[in-house]
């Protein structure tokens, strides 16, 4: 994420806040995650897409709730997001 916000400094604060909140969270399932992030989109295979900076950027992560692990699969502009298959990345 640091490499990304080095190019897009306007999203550093939002990505940092998301990271800190998620690092401290202990979501047990998608329902709990959606309660904390109601605008998050649920994708295939445990992937979740977050809108960052008023939907200017997109962040796709994959959660494993059993082991409390979150993998960042993609961070990019909305335009870059439109060019990928979010369910397979």
N, CA, C and O atoms as a Tinker XYZ file with bonds, in Angstrom:
   356  protein
     1  N      0.814000   -1.179000    0.000000    73     2
     2  CA     0.000000    0.000000    0.000000    64     1     3
     3  C      0.864000    1.251000    0.000000    63     2     4     5
     4  O      0.492000    2.269000   -0.584000    81     3
     5  N      2.004000    1.176000    0.648000    73     3     6
     6  CA     2.882000    2.357000    0.677000    64     5     7
     7  C      3.331000    2.758000   -0.715000    63     6     8     9
     8  O      3.400000    3.946000   -1.032000    81     7
     9  N      3.633000    1.782000   -1.538000    73     7    10
    10  CA     4.019000    2.088000   -2.917000    64     9    11
    11  C      2.874000    2.764000   -3.652000    63    10    12    13
    12  O      3.095000    3.675000   -4.451000    81    11
    13  N      1.662000    2.325000   -3.384000    73    11    14
    14  CA     0.515000    2.901000   -4.061000    64    13    15
    15  C      0.310000    4.345000   -3.630000    63    14    16    17
    16  O      0.149000    5.225000   -4.476000    81    15
    17  N      0.314000    4.604000   -2.320000    73    15    18
    18  CA     0.059000    5.978000   -1.913000    64    17    19
    19  C      1.248000    6.893000   -2.164000    63    18    20    21
    20  O      1.097000    8.113000   -2.095000    81    19
    21  N      2.417000    6.350000   -2.452000    73    19    22
    22  CA     3.522000    7.199000   -2.889000    64    21    23
    23  C      3.171000    7.840000   -4.239000    63    22    24    25
    24  O      3.598000    8.956000   -4.535000    81    23
    25  N      2.396000    7.125000   -5.044000    73    23    26
    26  CA     1.947000    7.641000   -6.344000    64    25    27
    27  C      0.633000    8.417000   -6.223000    63    26    28    29
    28  O      0.348000    9.304000   -7.027000    81    27
    29  N     -0.157000    8.072000   -5.214000    73    27    30
    30  CA    -1.487000    8.666000   -5.030000    64    29    31
    31  C     -1.596000    9.146000   -3.578000    63    30    32    33
    32  O     -2.298000    8.544000   -2.766000    81    31
    33  N     -0.901000   10.220000   -3.271000    73    31    34
    34  CA    -0.792000   10.694000   -1.886000    64    33    35
    35  C     -2.135000   11.067000   -1.271000    63    34    36    37
    36  O     -2.266000   11.075000   -0.047000    81    35
    37  N     -3.125000   11.372000   -2.085000    73    35    38
    38  CA    -4.415000   11.788000   -1.547000    64    37    39
    39  C     -5.173000   10.660000   -0.844000    63    38    40    41
    40  O     -6.177000   10.919000   -0.181000    81    39
    41  N     -4.711000    9.419000   -0.975000    73    39    42
    42  CA    -5.423000    8.315000   -0.322000    64    41    43
    43  C     -4.636000    7.721000    0.853000    63    42    44    45
    44  O     -5.090000    6.754000    1.466000    81    43
    45  N     -3.487000    8.274000    1.170000    73    43    46
    46  CA    -2.673000    7.707000    2.253000    64    45    47
    47  C     -3.436000    7.656000    3.575000    63    46    48    49
    48  O     -3.420000    6.634000    4.261000    81    47
    49  N     -4.093000    8.734000    3.930000    73    47    50
    50  CA    -4.806000    8.779000    5.207000    64    49    51
    51  C     -5.907000    7.720000    5.278000    63    50    52    53
    52  O     -6.054000    7.045000    6.297000    81    51
    53  N     -6.683000    7.572000    4.198000    73    51    54
    54  CA    -7.772000    6.605000    4.202000    64    53    55
    55  C     -7.251000    5.169000    4.227000    63    54    56    57
    56  O     -7.798000    4.329000    4.942000    81    55
    57  N     -6.203000    4.879000    3.458000    73    55    58
    58  CA    -5.650000    3.524000    3.468000    64    57    59
    59  C     -5.013000    3.194000    4.812000    63    58    60    61
    60  O     -5.132000    2.071000    5.302000    81    59
    61  N     -4.344000    4.162000    5.400000    73    59    62
    62  CA    -3.739000    3.947000    6.720000    64    61    63
    63  C     -4.824000    3.687000    7.762000    63    62    64    65
    64  O     -4.687000    2.791000    8.596000    81    63
    65  N     -5.891000    4.463000    7.714000    73    63    66
    66  CA    -6.986000    4.270000    8.663000    64    65    67
    67  C     -7.624000    2.897000    8.483000    63    66    68    69
    68  O     -7.905000    2.208000    9.464000    81    67
    69  N     -7.855000    2.494000    7.218000    73    67    70
    70  CA    -8.425000    1.170000    6.963000    64    69    71
    71  C     -7.514000    0.086000    7.531000    63    70    72    73
    72  O     -7.984000   -0.836000    8.198000    81    71
    73  N     -6.222000    0.195000    7.268000    73    71    74
    74  CA    -5.268000   -0.801000    7.746000    64    73    75
    75  C     -5.288000   -0.898000    9.268000    63    74    76    77
    76  O     -5.362000   -1.998000    9.817000    81    75
    77  N     -5.223000    0.232000    9.947000    73    75    78
    78  CA    -5.195000    0.220000   11.421000    64    77    79
    79  C     -6.475000   -0.359000   12.007000    63    78    80    81
    80  O     -6.427000   -1.131000   12.965000    81    79
    81  N     -7.614000    0.007000   11.438000    73    79    82
    82  CA    -8.887000   -0.534000   11.923000    64    81    83
    83  C     -8.967000   -2.034000   11.700000    63    82    84    85
    84  O     -9.397000   -2.779000   12.580000    81    83
    85  N     -8.551000   -2.470000   10.523000    73    83    86
    86  CA    -8.639000   -3.888000   10.189000    64    85    87
    87  C     -7.661000   -4.711000   11.016000    63    86    88    89
    88  O     -7.983000   -5.821000   11.440000    81    87
    89  N     -6.481000   -4.176000   11.244000    73    87    90
    90  CA    -5.479000   -4.878000   12.046000    64    89    91
    91  C     -5.984000   -5.142000   13.460000    63    90    92    93
    92  O     -5.667000   -6.178000   14.044000    81    91
    93  N     -6.757000   -4.229000   14.010000    73    91    94
    94  CA    -7.276000   -4.370000   15.375000    64    93    95
    95  C     -8.571000   -5.182000   15.443000    63    94    96    97
    96  O     -8.978000   -5.627000   16.517000    81    95
    97  N     -9.205000   -5.367000   14.302000    73    95    98
    98  CA   -10.502000   -6.040000   14.291000    64    97    99
    99  C    -10.352000   -7.549000   14.488000    63    98   100   101
   100  O     -9.287000   -8.131000   14.282000    81    99
   101  N    -11.447000   -8.140000   14.889000    73    99   102
   102  CA   -11.509000   -9.589000   15.012000    64   101   103
   103  C    -12.837000  -10.065000   14.438000    63   102   104   105
   104  O    -13.641000  -10.690000   15.131000    81   103
   105  N    -13.055000   -9.759000   13.160000    73   103   106
   106  CA   -14.292000  -10.157000   12.500000    64   105   107
   107  C    -14.381000  -11.684000   12.479000    63   106   108   109
   108  O    -13.427000  -12.368000   12.110000    81   107
   109  N    -15.519000  -12.193000   12.873000    73   107   110
   110  CA   -15.727000  -13.643000   12.868000    64   109   111
   111  C    -16.321000  -14.135000   11.556000    63   110   112   113
   112  O    -16.226000  -15.318000   11.230000    81   111
   113  N    -16.944000  -13.211000   10.792000    73   111   114
   114  CA   -17.589000  -13.582000    9.538000    64   113   115
   115  C    -17.881000  -12.333000    8.716000    63   114   116   117
   116  O    -17.624000  -11.210000    9.149000    81   115
   117  N    -18.425000  -12.552000    7.519000    73   115   118
   118  CA   -18.744000  -11.433000    6.631000    64   117   119
   119  C    -19.804000  -10.504000    7.217000    63   118   120   121
   120  O    -19.767000   -9.297000    6.979000    81   119
   121  N    -20.730000  -11.046000    7.968000    73   119   122
   122  CA   -21.770000  -10.207000    8.562000    64   121   123
   123  C    -21.169000   -9.178000    9.512000    63   122   124   125
   124  O    -21.571000   -8.014000    9.497000    81   123
   125  N    -20.226000   -9.586000   10.327000    73   123   126
   126  CA   -19.576000   -8.651000   11.235000    64   125   127
   127  C    -18.778000   -7.608000   10.468000    63   126   128   129
   128  O    -18.778000   -6.432000   10.833000    81   127
   129  N    -18.108000   -8.025000    9.421000    73   127   130
   130  CA   -17.354000   -7.087000    8.602000    64   129   131
   131  C    -18.298000   -6.069000    7.964000    63   130   132   133
   132  O    -18.003000   -4.874000    7.953000    81   131
   133  N    -19.426000   -6.531000    7.437000    73   131   134
   134  CA   -20.393000   -5.634000    6.804000    64   133   135
   135  C    -21.008000   -4.661000    7.803000    63   134   136   137
   136  O    -21.384000   -3.551000    7.427000    81   135
   137  N    -21.114000   -5.052000    9.047000    73   135   138
   138  CA   -21.618000   -4.130000   10.063000    64   137   139
   139  C    -20.638000   -2.976000   10.255000    63   138   140   141
   140  O    -21.049000   -1.831000   10.438000    81   139
   141  N    -19.360000   -3.275000   10.212000    73   139   142
   142  CA   -18.335000   -2.244000   10.374000    64   141   143
   143  C    -18.143000   -1.423000    9.099000    63   142   144   145
   144  O    -17.857000   -0.227000    9.159000    81   143
   145  N    -18.302000   -2.075000    7.947000    73   143   146
   146  CA   -18.106000   -1.426000    6.640000    64   145   147
   147  C    -19.318000   -1.703000    5.748000    63   146   148   149
   148  O    -19.245000   -2.553000    4.861000    81   147
   149  N    -20.420000   -1.007000    5.966000    73   147   150
   150  CA   -21.641000   -1.303000    5.211000    64   149   151
   151  C    -21.521000   -1.107000    3.702000    63   150   152   153
   152  O    -22.264000   -1.729000    2.943000    81   151
   153  N    -20.614000   -0.266000    3.262000    73   151   154
   154  CA   -20.491000   -0.037000    1.815000    64   153   155
   155  C    -19.544000   -1.025000    1.143000    63   154   156   157
   156  O    -19.388000   -0.992000   -0.078000    81   155
   157  N    -18.915000   -1.897000    1.913000    73   155   158
   158  CA   -18.013000   -2.900000    1.328000    64   157   159
   159  C    -18.813000   -3.857000    0.457000    63   158   160   161
   160  O    -19.931000   -4.243000    0.797000    81   159
   161  N    -18.222000   -4.229000   -0.665000    73   159   162
   162  CA   -18.872000   -5.172000   -1.570000    64   161   163
   163  C    -18.322000   -6.571000   -1.383000    63   162   164   165
   164  O    -17.112000   -6.759000   -1.251000    81   163
   165  N    -19.205000   -7.543000   -1.372000    73   163   166
   166  CA   -18.806000   -8.933000   -1.199000    64   165   167
   167  C    -18.613000   -9.550000   -2.585000    63   166   168   169
   168  O    -19.504000   -9.499000   -3.433000    81   167
   169  N    -17.447000  -10.127000   -2.792000    73   167   170
   170  CA   -17.108000  -10.772000   -4.057000    64   169   171
   171  C    -16.997000  -12.277000   -3.829000    63   170   172   173
   172  O    -17.280000  -12.769000   -2.736000    81   171
   173  N    -16.592000  -12.990000   -4.846000    73   171   174
   174  CA   -16.442000  -14.444000   -4.757000    64   173   175
   175  C    -15.245000  -14.831000   -3.893000    63   174   176   177
   176  O    -14.302000  -14.055000   -3.740000    81   175
   177  N    -15.292000  -16.027000   -3.336000    73   175   178
   178  CA   -14.170000  -16.657000   -2.637000    64   177   179
   179  C    -13.611000  -15.812000   -1.489000    63   178   180   181
   180  O    -12.395000  -15.722000   -1.324000    81   179
   181  N    -14.478000  -15.200000   -0.706000    73   179   182
   182  CA   -14.044000  -14.469000    0.470000    64   181   183
   183  C    -13.399000  -13.124000    0.199000    63   182   184   185
   184  O    -12.785000  -12.539000    1.091000    81   183
   185  N    -13.531000  -12.633000   -1.008000    73   183   186
   186  CA   -12.952000  -11.331000   -1.335000    64   185   187
   187  C    -13.956000  -10.226000   -1.023000    63   186   188   189
   188  O    -15.168000  -10.398000   -1.158000    81   187
   189  N    -13.413000   -9.094000   -0.602000    73   187   190
   190  CA   -14.226000   -7.934000   -0.284000    64   189   191
   191  C    -13.597000   -6.734000   -0.969000    63   190   192   193
   192  O    -12.375000   -6.586000   -0.978000    81   191
   193  N    -14.426000   -5.886000   -1.538000    73   191   194
   194  CA   -13.936000   -4.667000   -2.176000    64   193   195
   195  C    -14.384000   -3.477000   -1.338000    63   194   196   197
   196  O    -15.550000   -3.362000   -0.962000    81   195
   197  N    -13.430000   -2.598000   -1.056000    73   195   198
   198  CA   -13.680000   -1.389000   -0.295000    64   197   199
   199  C    -13.502000   -0.186000   -1.210000    63   198   200   201
   200  O    -12.572000   -0.134000   -2.015000    81   199
   201  N    -14.392000    0.765000   -1.078000    73   199   202
   202  CA   -14.254000    2.032000   -1.775000    64   201   203
   203  C    -13.413000    2.956000   -0.911000    63   202   204   205
   204  O    -13.699000    3.144000    0.272000    81   203
   205  N    -12.393000    3.521000   -1.492000    73   203   206
   206  CA   -11.472000    4.396000   -0.773000    64   205   207
   207  C    -11.558000    5.796000   -1.381000    63   206   208   209
   208  O    -11.601000    5.959000   -2.601000    81   207
   209  N    -11.582000    6.770000   -0.530000    73   207   210
   210  CA   -11.588000    8.186000   -0.950000    64   209   211
   211  C    -12.769000    8.478000   -1.869000    63   210   212   213
   212  O    -12.595000    8.950000   -2.992000    81   211
   213  N    -13.963000    8.193000   -1.381000    73   211   214
   214  CA   -15.165000    8.495000   -2.140000    64   213   215
   215  C    -15.282000    7.723000   -3.437000    63   214   216   217
   216  O    -15.811000    8.230000   -4.426000    81   215
   217  N    -14.794000    6.512000   -3.430000    73   215   218
   218  CA   -14.855000    5.601000   -4.580000    64   217   219
   219  C    -13.858000    5.971000   -5.682000    63   218   220   221
   220  O    -13.961000    5.465000   -6.800000    81   219
   221  N    -12.908000    6.837000   -5.384000    73   219   222
   222  CA   -11.862000    7.165000   -6.358000    64   221   223
   223  C    -10.898000    5.994000   -6.510000    63   222   224   225
   224  O    -10.342000    5.765000   -7.584000    81   223
   225  N    -10.709000    5.259000   -5.417000    73   223   226
   226  CA    -9.802000    4.108000   -5.397000    64   225   227
   227  C    -10.562000    2.887000   -4.910000    63   226   228   229
   228  O    -11.601000    3.003000   -4.258000    81   227
   229  N    -10.033000    1.722000   -5.233000    73   227   230
   230  CA   -10.619000    0.459000   -4.792000    64   229   231
   231  C     -9.554000   -0.400000   -4.143000    63   230   232   233
   232  O     -8.401000   -0.424000   -4.574000    81   231
   233  N     -9.954000   -1.094000   -3.112000    73   231   234
   234  CA    -9.085000   -2.011000   -2.382000    64   233   235
   235  C     -9.802000   -3.348000   -2.310000    63   234   236   237
   236  O    -10.925000   -3.433000   -1.814000    81   235
   237  N     -9.145000   -4.399000   -2.810000    73   235   238
   238  CA    -9.715000   -5.744000   -2.725000    64   237   239
   239  C     -8.850000   -6.550000   -1.772000    63   238   240   241
   240  O     -7.628000   -6.600000   -1.911000    81   239
   241  N     -9.496000   -7.175000   -0.809000    73   239   242
   242  CA    -8.797000   -8.027000    0.143000    64   241   243
   243  C     -9.508000   -9.370000    0.206000    63   242   244   245
   244  O    -10.664000   -9.506000   -0.195000    81   243
   245  N     -8.797000  -10.338000    0.710000    73   243   246
   246  CA    -9.363000  -11.664000    0.942000    64   245   247
   247  C     -9.172000  -11.979000    2.415000    63   246   248   249
   248  O     -8.059000  -11.898000    2.936000    81   247
   249  N    -10.250000  -12.336000    3.079000    73   247   250
   250  CA   -10.205000  -12.636000    4.505000    64   249   251
   251  C    -10.279000  -14.134000    4.747000    63   250   252   253
   252  O    -10.980000  -14.865000    4.047000    81   251
   253  N     -9.546000  -14.564000    5.744000    73   251   254
   254  CA    -9.727000  -15.886000    6.319000    64   253   255
   255  C    -10.096000  -15.624000    7.773000    63   254   256   257
   256  O     -9.235000  -15.340000    8.606000    81   255
   257  N    -11.373000  -15.723000    8.059000    73   255   258
   258  CA   -11.862000  -15.382000    9.388000    64   257   259
   259  C    -11.397000  -16.374000   10.442000    63   258   260   261
   260  O    -11.171000  -15.983000   11.588000    81   259
   261  N    -11.247000  -17.642000   10.089000    73   259   262
   262  CA   -10.819000  -18.647000   11.067000    64   261   263
   263  C     -9.433000  -18.347000   11.623000    63   262   264   265
   264  O     -9.179000  -18.541000   12.812000    81   263
   265  N     -8.533000  -17.872000   10.757000    73   263   266
   266  CA    -7.158000  -17.607000   11.177000    64   265   267
   267  C     -6.861000  -16.122000   11.351000    63   266   268   269
   268  O     -5.731000  -15.741000   11.655000    81   267
   269  N     -7.885000  -15.281000   11.157000    73   267   270
   270  CA    -7.741000  -13.834000   11.305000    64   269   271
   271  C     -6.615000  -13.286000   10.427000    63   270   272   273
   272  O     -5.744000  -12.548000   10.887000    81   271
   273  N     -6.661000  -13.667000    9.159000    73   271   274
   274  CA    -5.664000  -13.231000    8.187000    64   273   275
   275  C     -6.377000  -12.466000    7.077000    63   274   276   277
   276  O     -7.473000  -12.834000    6.652000    81   275
   277  N     -5.743000  -11.406000    6.623000    73   275   278
   278  CA    -6.282000  -10.608000    5.531000    64   277   279
   279  C     -5.170000  -10.386000    4.513000    63   278   280   281
   280  O     -4.097000   -9.884000    4.846000    81   279
   281  N     -5.443000  -10.768000    3.270000    73   279   282
   282  CA    -4.474000  -10.564000    2.193000    64   281   283
   283  C     -4.955000   -9.439000    1.298000    63   282   284   285
   284  O     -6.112000   -9.432000    0.878000    81   283
   285  N     -4.093000   -8.501000    1.004000    73   283   286
   286  CA    -4.424000   -7.452000    0.047000    64   285   287
   287  C     -4.182000   -8.025000   -1.334000    63   286   288   289
   288  O     -3.068000   -8.427000   -1.670000    81   287
   289  N     -5.237000   -8.057000   -2.126000    73   287   290
   290  CA    -5.161000   -8.637000   -3.464000    64   289   291
   291  C     -4.994000   -7.565000   -4.536000    63   290   292   293
   292  O     -4.414000   -7.821000   -5.591000    81   291
   293  N     -5.509000   -6.350000   -4.262000    73   291   294
   294  CA    -5.450000   -5.288000   -5.259000    64   293   295
   295  C     -5.693000   -3.954000   -4.573000    63   294   296   297
   296  O     -6.535000   -3.838000   -3.683000    81   295
   297  N     -4.950000   -2.966000   -5.000000    73   295   298
   298  CA    -5.252000   -1.579000   -4.655000    64   297   299
   299  C     -4.984000   -0.772000   -5.917000    63   298   300   301
   300  O     -3.918000   -0.879000   -6.522000    81   299
   301  N     -5.955000    0.028000   -6.301000    73   299   302
   302  CA    -5.810000    0.770000   -7.540000    64   301   303
   303  C     -6.882000    1.822000   -7.706000    63   302   304   305
   304  O     -7.776000    1.967000   -6.873000    81   303
   305  N     -6.774000    2.549000   -8.793000    73   303   306
   306  CA    -7.784000    3.545000   -9.111000    64   305   307
   307  C     -9.052000    2.830000   -9.556000    63   306   308   309
   308  O     -9.041000    1.640000   -9.870000    81   307
   309  N    -10.125000    3.573000   -9.575000    73   307   310
   310  CA   -11.385000    2.994000  -10.043000    64   309   311
   311  C    -11.237000    2.542000  -11.501000    63   310   312   313
   312  O    -11.776000    1.507000  -11.893000    81   311
   313  N    -10.516000    3.312000  -12.286000    73   311   314
   314  CA   -10.286000    2.954000  -13.691000    64   313   315
   315  C     -9.499000    1.644000  -13.810000    63   314   316   317
   316  O     -9.828000    0.803000  -14.646000    81   315
   317  N     -8.467000    1.465000  -12.983000    73   315   318
   318  CA    -7.687000    0.218000  -12.990000    64   317   319
   319  C     -8.553000   -0.956000  -12.539000    63   318   320   321
   320  O     -8.438000   -2.061000  -13.070000    81   319
   321  N     -9.410000   -0.712000  -11.567000    73   319   322
   322  CA   -10.314000   -1.748000  -11.063000    64   321   323
   323  C    -11.232000   -2.252000  -12.172000    63   322   324   325
   324  O    -11.506000   -3.448000  -12.271000    81   323
   325  N    -11.700000   -1.330000  -12.999000    73   323   326
   326  CA   -12.604000   -1.711000  -14.085000    64   325   327
   327  C    -11.936000   -2.624000  -15.115000    63   326   328   329
   328  O    -12.628000   -3.269000  -15.902000    81   327
   329  N    -10.619000   -2.687000  -15.122000    73   327   330
   330  CA    -9.888000   -3.489000  -16.101000    64   329   331
   331  C     -9.521000   -4.881000  -15.598000    63   330   332   333
   332  O     -8.969000   -5.684000  -16.350000    81   331
   333  N     -9.820000   -5.172000  -14.342000    73   331   334
   334  CA    -9.451000   -6.482000  -13.778000    64   333   335
   335  C    -10.701000   -7.317000  -13.525000    63   334   336   337
   336  O    -11.821000   -6.810000  -13.560000    81   335
   337  N    -10.490000   -8.593000  -13.273000    73   335   338
   338  CA   -11.564000   -9.452000  -12.818000    64   337   339
   339  C    -11.439000   -9.547000  -11.297000    63   338   340   341
   340  O    -10.629000  -10.312000  -10.773000    81   339
   341  N    -12.239000   -8.774000  -10.615000    73   339   342
   342  CA   -12.131000   -8.660000   -9.168000    64   341   343
   343  C    -12.397000   -9.981000   -8.446000    63   342   344   345
   344  O    -11.927000  -10.169000   -7.324000    81   343
   345  N    -13.127000  -10.883000   -9.056000    73   343   346
   346  CA   -13.428000  -12.160000   -8.426000    64   345   347
   347  C    -12.296000  -13.172000   -8.556000    63   346   348   349
   348  O    -12.323000  -14.222000   -7.916000    81   347
   349  N    -11.308000  -12.859000   -9.379000    73   347   350
   350  CA   -10.217000  -13.812000   -9.572000    64   349   351
   351  C     -8.844000  -13.294000   -9.136000    63   350   352   353
   352  O     -7.888000  -14.066000   -9.056000    81   351
   353  N     -8.744000  -12.027000   -8.861000    73   351   354
   354  CA    -7.446000  -11.461000   -8.521000    64   353   355
   355  C     -6.963000  -11.926000   -7.160000    63   354   356
   356  O     -5.880000  -11.537000   -6.723000    81   355
